[in-house]
């Protein structure tokens, strides 16, 4: 169990989730935020959440909730945060100017052995690290919400990120029980959103062209493809779906895949197709009214925990 220090910048939803993940493996975590009130709230929330997880039997790691909470400290000084930190996880809002400003400050005070990983969902690391002197220590480590229950972390280097920074971040993520993947080079949307958007585009087309309802198109994933993909990726699924494995699969179905793909048409412009958006929103709000969203999220998270346990057995 490690007692090394991890710094977290931004104590919102994702900063708090990382704090719990790191303390579950025994790391000392220090939280920093520009708003004192946010840090106070974060501490209260973390204490509450860790104990709730313990009561439900879902607390990660070997330490008790109280012991994990005792590993967390706070600071309102960025200089203090970076001191002796092996890794800093940046979790500030998704605004490029904010990130650039913060990384500029970090660049001046960062120790040479500290890696800074951004939780950003959308910004390639070159966008905020390009002009900095310690840019080889900076990369993206993108989690999926809720990170406590979804183990995937996408590690994305800028062209100048050192191989050592990538490997150390990878090993760190493994050490807290997450499942990191490495991209060899940065690309817009990383991997998760590139794949997610391909699905969203097709789902949008099927509803927008009146072929399916929201309920039915979501059923295709939740009661069909998604069940397979909860266990296996799409390539291993293909590998299992032909007698001779993946080569046989693409030899048999490659022609059909190309023929169907040729009918997709242009990528929908979801910003401009207001009629489709209104229709989708109306149908979604019938399924889950806006005032029931947080209850539905909580149910989803509860079942995700169970699914995660089952998946561990599968693996
Ligand atoms: P949030 O809004 O819940 O929290 C952001 C926190 O950063 C707030 O406490 C705010 O006071 C603080 N902050 C703002 N400027 C700061 C600064 N200059 N220095 C220090 N602290 C500052 O945001 P959330 O949802 O936690 O997102 C954080 C990052 O995680 C974003 O980059 C987002 O794209 C990424 N992310 C979010 C996911 C989500 O589902 N919410 C999923 C995966 C990644």
mmCIF file of C-alpha atoms and ligand atoms in Angstrom:
data_model
loop_
_atom_site.group_PDB
_atom_site.id
_atom_site.type_symbol
_atom_site.label_atom_id
_atom_site.label_comp_id
_atom_site.label_asym_id
_atom_site.label_seq_id
_atom_site.Cartn_x
_atom_site.Cartn_y
_atom_site.Cartn_z
ATOM 1 C CA UNK A 1 0.000 0.000 0.000
ATOM 2 C CA UNK A 2 1.397 3.369 -1.013
ATOM 3 C CA UNK A 3 1.642 6.440 1.193
ATOM 4 C CA UNK A 4 2.809 8.717 -1.617
ATOM 5 C CA UNK A 5 1.088 12.065 -2.052
ATOM 6 C CA UNK A 6 -1.397 12.778 -4.822
ATOM 7 C CA UNK A 7 -2.555 16.348 -5.463
ATOM 8 C CA UNK A 8 -6.018 17.031 -6.847
ATOM 9 C CA UNK A 9 -6.874 20.386 -8.409
ATOM 10 C CA UNK A 10 -10.625 21.069 -8.400
ATOM 11 C CA UNK A 11 -12.808 19.443 -5.761
ATOM 12 C CA UNK A 12 -16.034 19.043 -7.756
ATOM 13 C CA UNK A 13 -17.718 15.827 -8.856
ATOM 14 C CA UNK A 14 -14.698 14.282 -10.572
ATOM 15 C CA UNK A 15 -12.050 15.615 -8.150
ATOM 16 C CA UNK A 16 -13.922 13.985 -5.266
ATOM 17 C CA UNK A 17 -14.248 10.700 -7.145
ATOM 18 C CA UNK A 18 -10.481 10.623 -7.787
ATOM 19 C CA UNK A 19 -9.850 11.431 -4.106
ATOM 20 C CA UNK A 20 -11.827 8.336 -3.092
ATOM 21 C CA UNK A 21 -10.094 6.152 -5.666
ATOM 22 C CA UNK A 22 -6.614 7.191 -4.539
ATOM 23 C CA UNK A 23 -7.319 6.876 -0.806
ATOM 24 C CA UNK A 24 -8.829 3.426 -1.388
ATOM 25 C CA UNK A 25 -5.299 2.319 -2.304
ATOM 26 C CA UNK A 26 -3.724 4.138 0.643
ATOM 27 C CA UNK A 27 -2.393 7.232 -1.153
ATOM 28 C CA UNK A 28 -2.322 10.497 0.761
ATOM 29 C CA UNK A 29 -4.535 12.946 -1.126
ATOM 30 C CA UNK A 30 -4.452 16.715 -0.953
ATOM 31 C CA UNK A 31 -7.313 18.695 -2.487
ATOM 32 C CA UNK A 32 -7.036 22.223 -3.826
ATOM 33 C CA UNK A 33 -9.801 24.474 -5.161
ATOM 34 C CA UNK A 34 -10.099 28.177 -5.893
ATOM 35 C CA UNK A 35 -13.294 28.292 -3.832
ATOM 36 C CA UNK A 36 -12.889 27.627 -0.091
ATOM 37 C CA UNK A 37 -16.556 26.738 0.177
ATOM 38 C CA UNK A 38 -16.100 24.038 -2.462
ATOM 39 C CA UNK A 39 -13.298 22.430 -0.431
ATOM 40 C CA UNK A 40 -15.410 22.468 2.713
ATOM 41 C CA UNK A 41 -18.357 20.928 0.900
ATOM 42 C CA UNK A 42 -16.058 18.380 -0.734
ATOM 43 C CA UNK A 43 -14.708 17.253 2.644
ATOM 44 C CA UNK A 44 -18.203 16.836 4.071
ATOM 45 C CA UNK A 45 -19.376 14.983 0.972
ATOM 46 C CA UNK A 46 -16.340 12.701 0.957
ATOM 47 C CA UNK A 47 -16.803 11.799 4.602
ATOM 48 C CA UNK A 48 -20.479 11.052 4.010
ATOM 49 C CA UNK A 49 -19.939 9.134 0.794
ATOM 50 C CA UNK A 50 -17.091 6.962 2.113
ATOM 51 C CA UNK A 51 -19.192 5.926 5.112
ATOM 52 C CA UNK A 52 -22.254 5.261 2.933
ATOM 53 C CA UNK A 53 -20.172 3.054 0.632
ATOM 54 C CA UNK A 54 -18.839 1.198 3.671
ATOM 55 C CA UNK A 55 -22.357 0.598 4.991
ATOM 56 C CA UNK A 56 -23.420 -0.778 1.606
ATOM 57 C CA UNK A 57 -20.365 -3.033 1.429
ATOM 58 C CA UNK A 58 -19.142 -1.197 -1.675
ATOM 59 C CA UNK A 59 -16.113 0.602 -0.245
ATOM 60 C CA UNK A 60 -13.022 -0.128 -2.324
ATOM 61 C CA UNK A 61 -9.676 -1.186 -0.845
ATOM 62 C CA UNK A 62 -8.590 -2.663 2.478
ATOM 63 C CA UNK A 63 -8.873 0.434 4.682
ATOM 64 C CA UNK A 64 -11.949 1.463 6.638
ATOM 65 C CA UNK A 65 -13.914 4.560 5.579
ATOM 66 C CA UNK A 66 -12.549 6.500 8.564
ATOM 67 C CA UNK A 67 -8.960 5.548 7.685
ATOM 68 C CA UNK A 68 -9.473 6.525 4.056
ATOM 69 C CA UNK A 69 -10.967 9.861 5.055
ATOM 70 C CA UNK A 70 -7.988 10.553 7.326
ATOM 71 C CA UNK A 71 -5.706 10.317 4.280
ATOM 72 C CA UNK A 72 -7.370 13.409 2.788
ATOM 73 C CA UNK A 73 -6.097 16.920 3.480
ATOM 74 C CA UNK A 74 -6.884 20.254 1.849
ATOM 75 C CA UNK A 75 -5.004 23.398 0.897
ATOM 76 C CA UNK A 76 -5.874 26.755 -0.592
ATOM 77 C CA UNK A 77 -2.318 27.192 -1.947
ATOM 78 C CA UNK A 78 -1.251 25.664 -5.237
ATOM 79 C CA UNK A 79 2.405 25.879 -4.095
ATOM 80 C CA UNK A 80 1.602 23.622 -1.150
ATOM 81 C CA UNK A 81 -0.337 21.199 -3.346
ATOM 82 C CA UNK A 82 2.579 20.504 -5.667
ATOM 83 C CA UNK A 83 5.094 19.906 -2.839
ATOM 84 C CA UNK A 84 6.223 16.268 -2.788
ATOM 85 C CA UNK A 85 3.310 15.182 -4.991
ATOM 86 C CA UNK A 86 4.106 12.222 -7.261
ATOM 87 C CA UNK A 87 1.027 12.900 -9.360
ATOM 88 C CA UNK A 88 -1.440 15.737 -9.763
ATOM 89 C CA UNK A 89 -4.892 15.031 -11.136
ATOM 90 C CA UNK A 90 -6.445 18.153 -12.622
ATOM 91 C CA UNK A 91 -10.239 18.328 -12.377
ATOM 92 C CA UNK A 92 -11.222 21.948 -13.054
ATOM 93 C CA UNK A 93 -14.148 22.922 -15.322
ATOM 94 C CA UNK A 94 -14.012 22.130 -19.020
ATOM 95 C CA UNK A 95 -12.942 25.592 -20.222
ATOM 96 C CA UNK A 96 -9.739 25.820 -22.243
ATOM 97 C CA UNK A 97 -8.739 29.304 -20.974
ATOM 98 C CA UNK A 98 -9.069 28.101 -17.360
ATOM 99 C CA UNK A 99 -6.962 25.029 -18.046
ATOM 100 C CA UNK A 100 -4.310 27.056 -19.908
ATOM 101 C CA UNK A 101 -4.062 29.539 -17.056
ATOM 102 C CA UNK A 102 -3.756 26.791 -14.451
ATOM 103 C CA UNK A 103 -1.140 24.819 -16.411
ATOM 104 C CA UNK A 104 0.863 28.014 -16.866
ATOM 105 C CA UNK A 105 0.952 28.447 -13.070
ATOM 106 C CA UNK A 106 1.718 24.772 -12.475
ATOM 107 C CA UNK A 107 4.586 24.956 -14.970
ATOM 108 C CA UNK A 108 6.363 27.486 -12.776
ATOM 109 C CA UNK A 109 6.106 25.562 -9.514
ATOM 110 C CA UNK A 110 6.022 21.920 -10.522
ATOM 111 C CA UNK A 111 8.762 19.631 -9.174
ATOM 112 C CA UNK A 112 10.547 17.715 -11.924
ATOM 113 C CA UNK A 113 9.332 14.286 -10.769
ATOM 114 C CA UNK A 114 5.630 15.192 -10.655
ATOM 115 C CA UNK A 115 3.227 14.183 -13.410
ATOM 116 C CA UNK A 116 0.132 16.263 -14.121
ATOM 117 C CA UNK A 117 -2.825 14.424 -15.624
ATOM 118 C CA UNK A 118 -5.938 16.205 -16.811
ATOM 119 C CA UNK A 119 -9.386 14.641 -16.379
ATOM 120 C CA UNK A 120 -10.564 16.552 -19.457
ATOM 121 C CA UNK A 121 -13.159 14.849 -21.635
ATOM 122 C CA UNK A 122 -12.506 16.963 -24.720
ATOM 123 C CA UNK A 123 -9.172 18.782 -24.827
ATOM 124 C CA UNK A 124 -6.140 17.132 -26.392
ATOM 125 C CA UNK A 125 -3.182 17.704 -24.059
ATOM 126 C CA UNK A 126 -1.233 19.713 -26.667
ATOM 127 C CA UNK A 127 -3.928 22.427 -26.453
ATOM 128 C CA UNK A 128 -2.931 23.499 -22.963
ATOM 129 C CA UNK A 129 0.690 22.314 -22.634
ATOM 130 C CA UNK A 130 2.289 23.406 -25.910
ATOM 131 C CA UNK A 131 4.280 26.418 -24.698
ATOM 132 C CA UNK A 132 5.270 25.105 -21.293
ATOM 133 C CA UNK A 133 8.736 24.112 -20.107
ATOM 134 C CA UNK A 134 7.565 21.042 -18.194
ATOM 135 C CA UNK A 135 5.224 19.822 -20.928
ATOM 136 C CA UNK A 136 6.848 16.375 -21.014
ATOM 137 C CA UNK A 137 5.322 15.774 -17.541
ATOM 138 C CA UNK A 138 1.764 16.558 -18.731
ATOM 139 C CA UNK A 139 -0.860 14.281 -20.281
ATOM 140 C CA UNK A 140 -4.546 13.344 -20.094
ATOM 141 C CA UNK A 141 -5.985 10.641 -17.817
ATOM 142 C CA UNK A 142 -9.683 10.716 -18.711
ATOM 143 C CA UNK A 143 -12.126 8.840 -16.460
ATOM 144 C CA UNK A 144 -15.757 7.983 -17.148
ATOM 145 C CA UNK A 145 -18.487 9.070 -14.789
ATOM 146 C CA UNK A 146 -18.941 7.625 -12.190
ATOM 147 C CA UNK A 147 -15.217 6.780 -11.919
ATOM 148 C CA UNK A 148 -15.689 4.874 -8.665
ATOM 149 C CA UNK A 149 -17.760 2.286 -10.528
ATOM 150 C CA UNK A 150 -16.423 2.520 -14.085
ATOM 151 C CA UNK A 151 -12.778 1.473 -14.157
ATOM 152 C CA UNK A 152 -11.753 2.742 -17.601
ATOM 153 C CA UNK A 153 -9.157 5.541 -17.790
ATOM 154 C CA UNK A 154 -7.923 6.804 -21.171
ATOM 155 C CA UNK A 155 -4.276 7.867 -21.047
ATOM 156 C CA UNK A 156 -3.526 10.327 -23.846
ATOM 157 C CA UNK A 157 -0.066 11.828 -24.397
ATOM 158 C CA UNK A 158 0.757 15.062 -26.223
ATOM 159 C CA UNK A 159 3.488 14.671 -28.863
ATOM 160 C CA UNK A 160 6.064 15.758 -26.254
ATOM 161 C CA UNK A 161 4.830 13.785 -23.244
ATOM 162 C CA UNK A 162 7.625 11.494 -22.025
ATOM 163 C CA UNK A 163 7.219 7.725 -22.273
ATOM 164 C CA UNK A 164 8.043 7.613 -18.568
ATOM 165 C CA UNK A 165 5.082 9.881 -17.719
ATOM 166 C CA UNK A 166 2.756 7.596 -19.687
ATOM 167 C CA UNK A 167 4.089 4.437 -18.022
ATOM 168 C CA UNK A 168 3.995 5.930 -14.518
ATOM 169 C CA UNK A 169 0.407 7.121 -14.993
ATOM 170 C CA UNK A 170 -0.545 3.714 -16.347
ATOM 171 C CA UNK A 171 1.003 1.950 -13.342
ATOM 172 C CA UNK A 172 -0.609 4.409 -10.934
ATOM 173 C CA UNK A 173 -4.056 3.737 -12.403
ATOM 174 C CA UNK A 174 -3.502 -0.019 -12.134
ATOM 175 C CA UNK A 175 -2.403 0.444 -8.510
ATOM 176 C CA UNK A 176 -5.773 2.015 -7.610
ATOM 177 C CA UNK A 177 -7.722 -0.746 -9.345
ATOM 178 C CA UNK A 178 -8.684 1.221 -12.475
ATOM 179 C CA UNK A 179 -8.312 -0.197 -16.005
ATOM 180 C CA UNK A 180 -6.182 2.221 -18.018
ATOM 181 C CA UNK A 181 -5.757 2.124 -21.791
ATOM 182 C CA UNK A 182 -3.042 3.980 -23.692
ATOM 183 C CA UNK A 183 -3.456 5.952 -26.891
ATOM 184 C CA UNK A 184 -0.163 6.107 -28.791
ATOM 185 C CA UNK A 185 -0.918 9.670 -29.867
ATOM 186 C CA UNK A 186 -3.560 12.288 -29.142
ATOM 187 C CA UNK A 187 -6.699 12.370 -31.275
ATOM 188 C CA UNK A 188 -9.884 14.430 -30.898
ATOM 189 C CA UNK A 189 -12.505 12.663 -28.767
ATOM 190 C CA UNK A 190 -9.883 10.140 -27.569
ATOM 191 C CA UNK A 191 -11.342 6.615 -28.016
ATOM 192 C CA UNK A 192 -14.454 6.575 -25.856
ATOM 193 C CA UNK A 193 -16.131 9.623 -27.329
ATOM 194 C CA UNK A 194 -15.171 8.709 -30.897
ATOM 195 C CA UNK A 195 -17.005 5.424 -30.442
ATOM 196 C CA UNK A 196 -19.815 6.932 -28.359
ATOM 197 C CA UNK A 197 -20.459 9.633 -30.964
ATOM 198 C CA UNK A 198 -20.574 7.060 -33.776
ATOM 199 C CA UNK A 199 -23.366 5.334 -31.839
ATOM 200 C CA UNK A 200 -25.153 8.601 -31.017
ATOM 201 C CA UNK A 201 -25.054 9.660 -34.663
ATOM 202 C CA UNK A 202 -26.717 6.461 -35.833
ATOM 203 C CA UNK A 203 -29.275 6.474 -33.023
ATOM 204 C CA UNK A 204 -30.104 10.092 -33.935
ATOM 205 C CA UNK A 205 -30.567 9.105 -37.578
ATOM 206 C CA UNK A 206 -32.879 6.205 -36.738
ATOM 207 C CA UNK A 207 -35.115 8.382 -34.531
ATOM 208 C CA UNK A 208 -34.835 11.479 -36.746
ATOM 209 C CA UNK A 209 -35.923 9.576 -39.830
ATOM 210 C CA UNK A 210 -38.931 8.151 -37.984
ATOM 211 C CA UNK A 211 -37.727 4.546 -38.164
ATOM 212 C CA UNK A 212 -37.632 3.989 -34.406
ATOM 213 C CA UNK A 213 -38.810 5.490 -31.149
ATOM 214 C CA UNK A 214 -36.362 6.564 -28.443
ATOM 215 C CA UNK A 215 -37.500 3.682 -26.264
ATOM 216 C CA UNK A 216 -36.942 1.103 -28.994
ATOM 217 C CA UNK A 217 -33.601 2.435 -30.159
ATOM 218 C CA UNK A 218 -32.300 2.524 -26.569
ATOM 219 C CA UNK A 219 -33.582 -1.025 -26.102
ATOM 220 C CA UNK A 220 -31.286 -2.117 -28.935
ATOM 221 C CA UNK A 221 -28.362 -1.179 -26.725
ATOM 222 C CA UNK A 222 -29.677 -1.841 -23.229
ATOM 223 C CA UNK A 223 -31.259 -5.232 -24.015
ATOM 224 C CA UNK A 224 -29.104 -6.249 -26.955
ATOM 225 C CA UNK A 225 -25.674 -5.039 -27.954
ATOM 226 C CA UNK A 226 -24.968 -3.479 -24.568
ATOM 227 C CA UNK A 227 -25.351 -6.819 -22.788
ATOM 228 C CA UNK A 228 -22.611 -8.323 -24.950
ATOM 229 C CA UNK A 229 -20.457 -5.234 -24.665
ATOM 230 C CA UNK A 230 -20.787 -5.217 -20.877
ATOM 231 C CA UNK A 231 -18.586 -8.302 -20.960
ATOM 232 C CA UNK A 232 -16.555 -8.133 -24.169
ATOM 233 C CA UNK A 233 -15.365 -5.534 -26.627
ATOM 234 C CA UNK A 234 -16.643 -5.377 -30.197
ATOM 235 C CA UNK A 235 -13.630 -7.154 -31.706
ATOM 236 C CA UNK A 236 -13.654 -10.079 -29.292
ATOM 237 C CA UNK A 237 -17.434 -10.244 -29.826
ATOM 238 C CA UNK A 238 -16.788 -10.553 -33.572
ATOM 239 C CA UNK A 239 -14.049 -13.126 -32.875
ATOM 240 C CA UNK A 240 -16.553 -15.302 -30.992
ATOM 241 C CA UNK A 241 -19.310 -14.822 -33.561
ATOM 242 C CA UNK A 242 -17.786 -16.771 -36.444
ATOM 243 C CA UNK A 243 -16.615 -20.381 -36.391
ATOM 244 C CA UNK A 244 -13.121 -19.420 -37.547
ATOM 245 C CA UNK A 245 -12.711 -16.340 -35.368
ATOM 246 C CA UNK A 246 -12.345 -12.684 -36.288
ATOM 247 C CA UNK A 247 -10.764 -13.241 -39.731
ATOM 248 C CA UNK A 248 -13.640 -15.522 -40.696
ATOM 249 C CA UNK A 249 -16.111 -12.934 -39.291
ATOM 250 C CA UNK A 250 -14.826 -10.096 -41.467
ATOM 251 C CA UNK A 251 -14.478 -12.375 -44.497
ATOM 252 C CA UNK A 252 -18.115 -13.462 -44.108
ATOM 253 C CA UNK A 253 -19.655 -10.123 -43.111
ATOM 254 C CA UNK A 254 -17.202 -7.541 -44.463
ATOM 255 C CA UNK A 255 -19.261 -7.015 -47.632
ATOM 256 C CA UNK A 256 -22.449 -6.475 -45.611
ATOM 257 C CA UNK A 257 -20.654 -4.124 -43.202
ATOM 258 C CA UNK A 258 -19.461 -1.983 -46.126
ATOM 259 C CA UNK A 259 -22.859 -2.049 -47.848
ATOM 260 C CA UNK A 260 -24.752 -0.945 -44.699
ATOM 261 C CA UNK A 261 -22.099 1.634 -43.863
ATOM 262 C CA UNK A 262 -22.504 3.174 -47.310
ATOM 263 C CA UNK A 263 -26.160 3.979 -46.462
ATOM 264 C CA UNK A 264 -25.409 6.056 -43.344
ATOM 265 C CA UNK A 265 -25.398 9.358 -45.170
ATOM 266 C CA UNK A 266 -23.841 12.543 -43.815
ATOM 267 C CA UNK A 267 -23.108 13.003 -40.129
ATOM 268 C CA UNK A 268 -26.146 14.608 -38.485
ATOM 269 C CA UNK A 269 -25.749 18.163 -37.261
ATOM 270 C CA UNK A 270 -27.341 17.763 -33.849
ATOM 271 C CA UNK A 271 -27.043 21.500 -33.159
ATOM 272 C CA UNK A 272 -29.175 22.414 -36.163
ATOM 273 C CA UNK A 273 -31.765 19.610 -36.296
ATOM 274 C CA UNK A 274 -34.054 21.181 -33.702
ATOM 275 C CA UNK A 275 -37.126 19.179 -34.649
ATOM 276 C CA UNK A 276 -35.365 15.884 -34.009
ATOM 277 C CA UNK A 277 -33.924 17.192 -30.759
ATOM 278 C CA UNK A 278 -37.370 18.316 -29.535
ATOM 279 C CA UNK A 279 -38.801 14.926 -30.431
ATOM 280 C CA UNK A 280 -35.968 13.045 -28.667
ATOM 281 C CA UNK A 281 -36.228 15.302 -25.590
ATOM 282 C CA UNK A 282 -40.000 14.835 -25.362
ATOM 283 C CA UNK A 283 -39.705 11.065 -25.555
ATOM 284 C CA UNK A 284 -36.785 10.917 -23.096
ATOM 285 C CA UNK A 285 -38.623 13.117 -20.596
ATOM 286 C CA UNK A 286 -41.583 10.759 -20.750
ATOM 287 C CA UNK A 287 -39.286 7.880 -19.851
ATOM 288 C CA UNK A 288 -37.457 9.852 -17.108
ATOM 289 C CA UNK A 289 -38.984 13.245 -16.166
ATOM 290 C CA UNK A 290 -36.362 15.924 -15.471
ATOM 291 C CA UNK A 291 -37.141 15.973 -11.740
ATOM 292 C CA UNK A 292 -36.458 12.220 -11.545
ATOM 293 C CA UNK A 293 -33.011 12.338 -13.188
ATOM 294 C CA UNK A 294 -30.995 12.220 -9.967
ATOM 295 C CA UNK A 295 -33.039 9.330 -8.562
ATOM 296 C CA UNK A 296 -32.498 7.425 -11.810
ATOM 297 C CA UNK A 297 -28.735 8.196 -11.691
ATOM 298 C CA UNK A 298 -28.574 6.861 -8.137
ATOM 299 C CA UNK A 299 -30.336 3.636 -9.183
ATOM 300 C CA UNK A 300 -27.987 3.273 -12.138
ATOM 301 C CA UNK A 301 -24.941 3.691 -9.888
ATOM 302 C CA UNK A 302 -26.265 1.148 -7.396
ATOM 303 C CA UNK A 303 -26.701 -1.448 -10.135
ATOM 304 C CA UNK A 304 -23.371 -0.549 -11.728
ATOM 305 C CA UNK A 305 -21.712 -1.582 -8.455
ATOM 306 C CA UNK A 306 -23.376 -4.987 -8.664
ATOM 307 C CA UNK A 307 -22.465 -5.310 -12.329
ATOM 308 C CA UNK A 308 -18.847 -4.426 -11.535
ATOM 309 C CA UNK A 309 -18.742 -7.245 -8.959
ATOM 310 C CA UNK A 310 -20.163 -9.718 -11.468
ATOM 311 C CA UNK A 311 -17.691 -8.559 -14.105
ATOM 312 C CA UNK A 312 -14.784 -9.220 -11.729
ATOM 313 C CA UNK A 313 -15.952 -12.856 -11.498
ATOM 314 C CA UNK A 314 -16.166 -13.038 -15.301
ATOM 315 C CA UNK A 315 -12.608 -11.826 -15.621
HETATM 316 P P1 LIG B 1 -17.205 20.516 -11.378
HETATM 317 O O1 LIG B 1 -17.773 21.768 -11.889
HETATM 318 O O2 LIG B 1 -18.056 19.574 -10.578
HETATM 319 O O3 LIG B 1 -15.904 20.857 -10.482
HETATM 320 C C1 LIG B 1 -14.919 21.757 -10.866
HETATM 321 C C2 LIG B 1 -14.227 22.305 -9.634
HETATM 322 O O4 LIG B 1 -13.075 23.041 -10.015
HETATM 323 C C3 LIG B 1 -15.092 23.232 -8.796
HETATM 324 O O5 LIG B 1 -15.024 22.843 -7.446
HETATM 325 C C4 LIG B 1 -14.440 24.616 -9.001
HETATM 326 O O6 LIG B 1 -14.569 25.474 -7.885
HETATM 327 C C5 LIG B 1 -13.008 24.226 -9.220
HETATM 328 N N1 LIG B 1 -12.186 25.199 -9.951
HETATM 329 C C6 LIG B 1 -12.546 26.059 -10.935
HETATM 330 N N2 LIG B 1 -11.477 26.739 -11.396
HETATM 331 C C7 LIG B 1 -10.412 26.299 -10.670
HETATM 332 C C8 LIG B 1 -9.038 26.636 -10.666
HETATM 333 N N3 LIG B 1 -8.524 27.520 -11.507
HETATM 334 N N4 LIG B 1 -8.230 26.013 -9.774
HETATM 335 C C9 LIG B 1 -8.735 25.099 -8.917
HETATM 336 N N5 LIG B 1 -10.024 24.746 -8.879
HETATM 337 C C10 LIG B 1 -10.860 25.336 -9.749
HETATM 338 O O7 LIG B 1 -16.592 19.768 -12.664
HETATM 339 P P2 LIG B 1 -16.419 18.199 -12.902
HETATM 340 O O8 LIG B 1 -17.668 17.626 -13.466
HETATM 341 O O9 LIG B 1 -15.820 17.585 -11.694
HETATM 342 O O10 LIG B 1 -15.359 18.172 -14.111
HETATM 343 C C11 LIG B 1 -13.979 18.384 -13.904
HETATM 344 C C12 LIG B 1 -13.206 17.853 -15.102
HETATM 345 O O11 LIG B 1 -13.461 16.457 -15.260
HETATM 346 C C13 LIG B 1 -13.564 18.508 -16.434
HETATM 347 O O12 LIG B 1 -12.391 18.667 -17.195
HETATM 348 C C14 LIG B 1 -14.488 17.487 -17.090
HETATM 349 O O13 LIG B 1 -14.453 17.523 -18.491
HETATM 350 C C15 LIG B 1 -13.864 16.187 -16.600
HETATM 351 N N6 LIG B 1 -14.785 15.051 -16.608
HETATM 352 C C16 LIG B 1 -16.066 15.204 -16.142
HETATM 353 C C17 LIG B 1 -16.953 14.132 -16.176
HETATM 354 C C18 LIG B 1 -18.356 14.303 -15.683
HETATM 355 O O14 LIG B 1 -19.189 13.452 -15.996
HETATM 356 N N7 LIG B 1 -18.669 15.336 -14.908
HETATM 357 C C19 LIG B 1 -16.537 12.810 -16.692
HETATM 358 C C20 LIG B 1 -15.143 12.740 -17.097
HETATM 359 C C21 LIG B 1 -14.315 13.842 -17.071
#
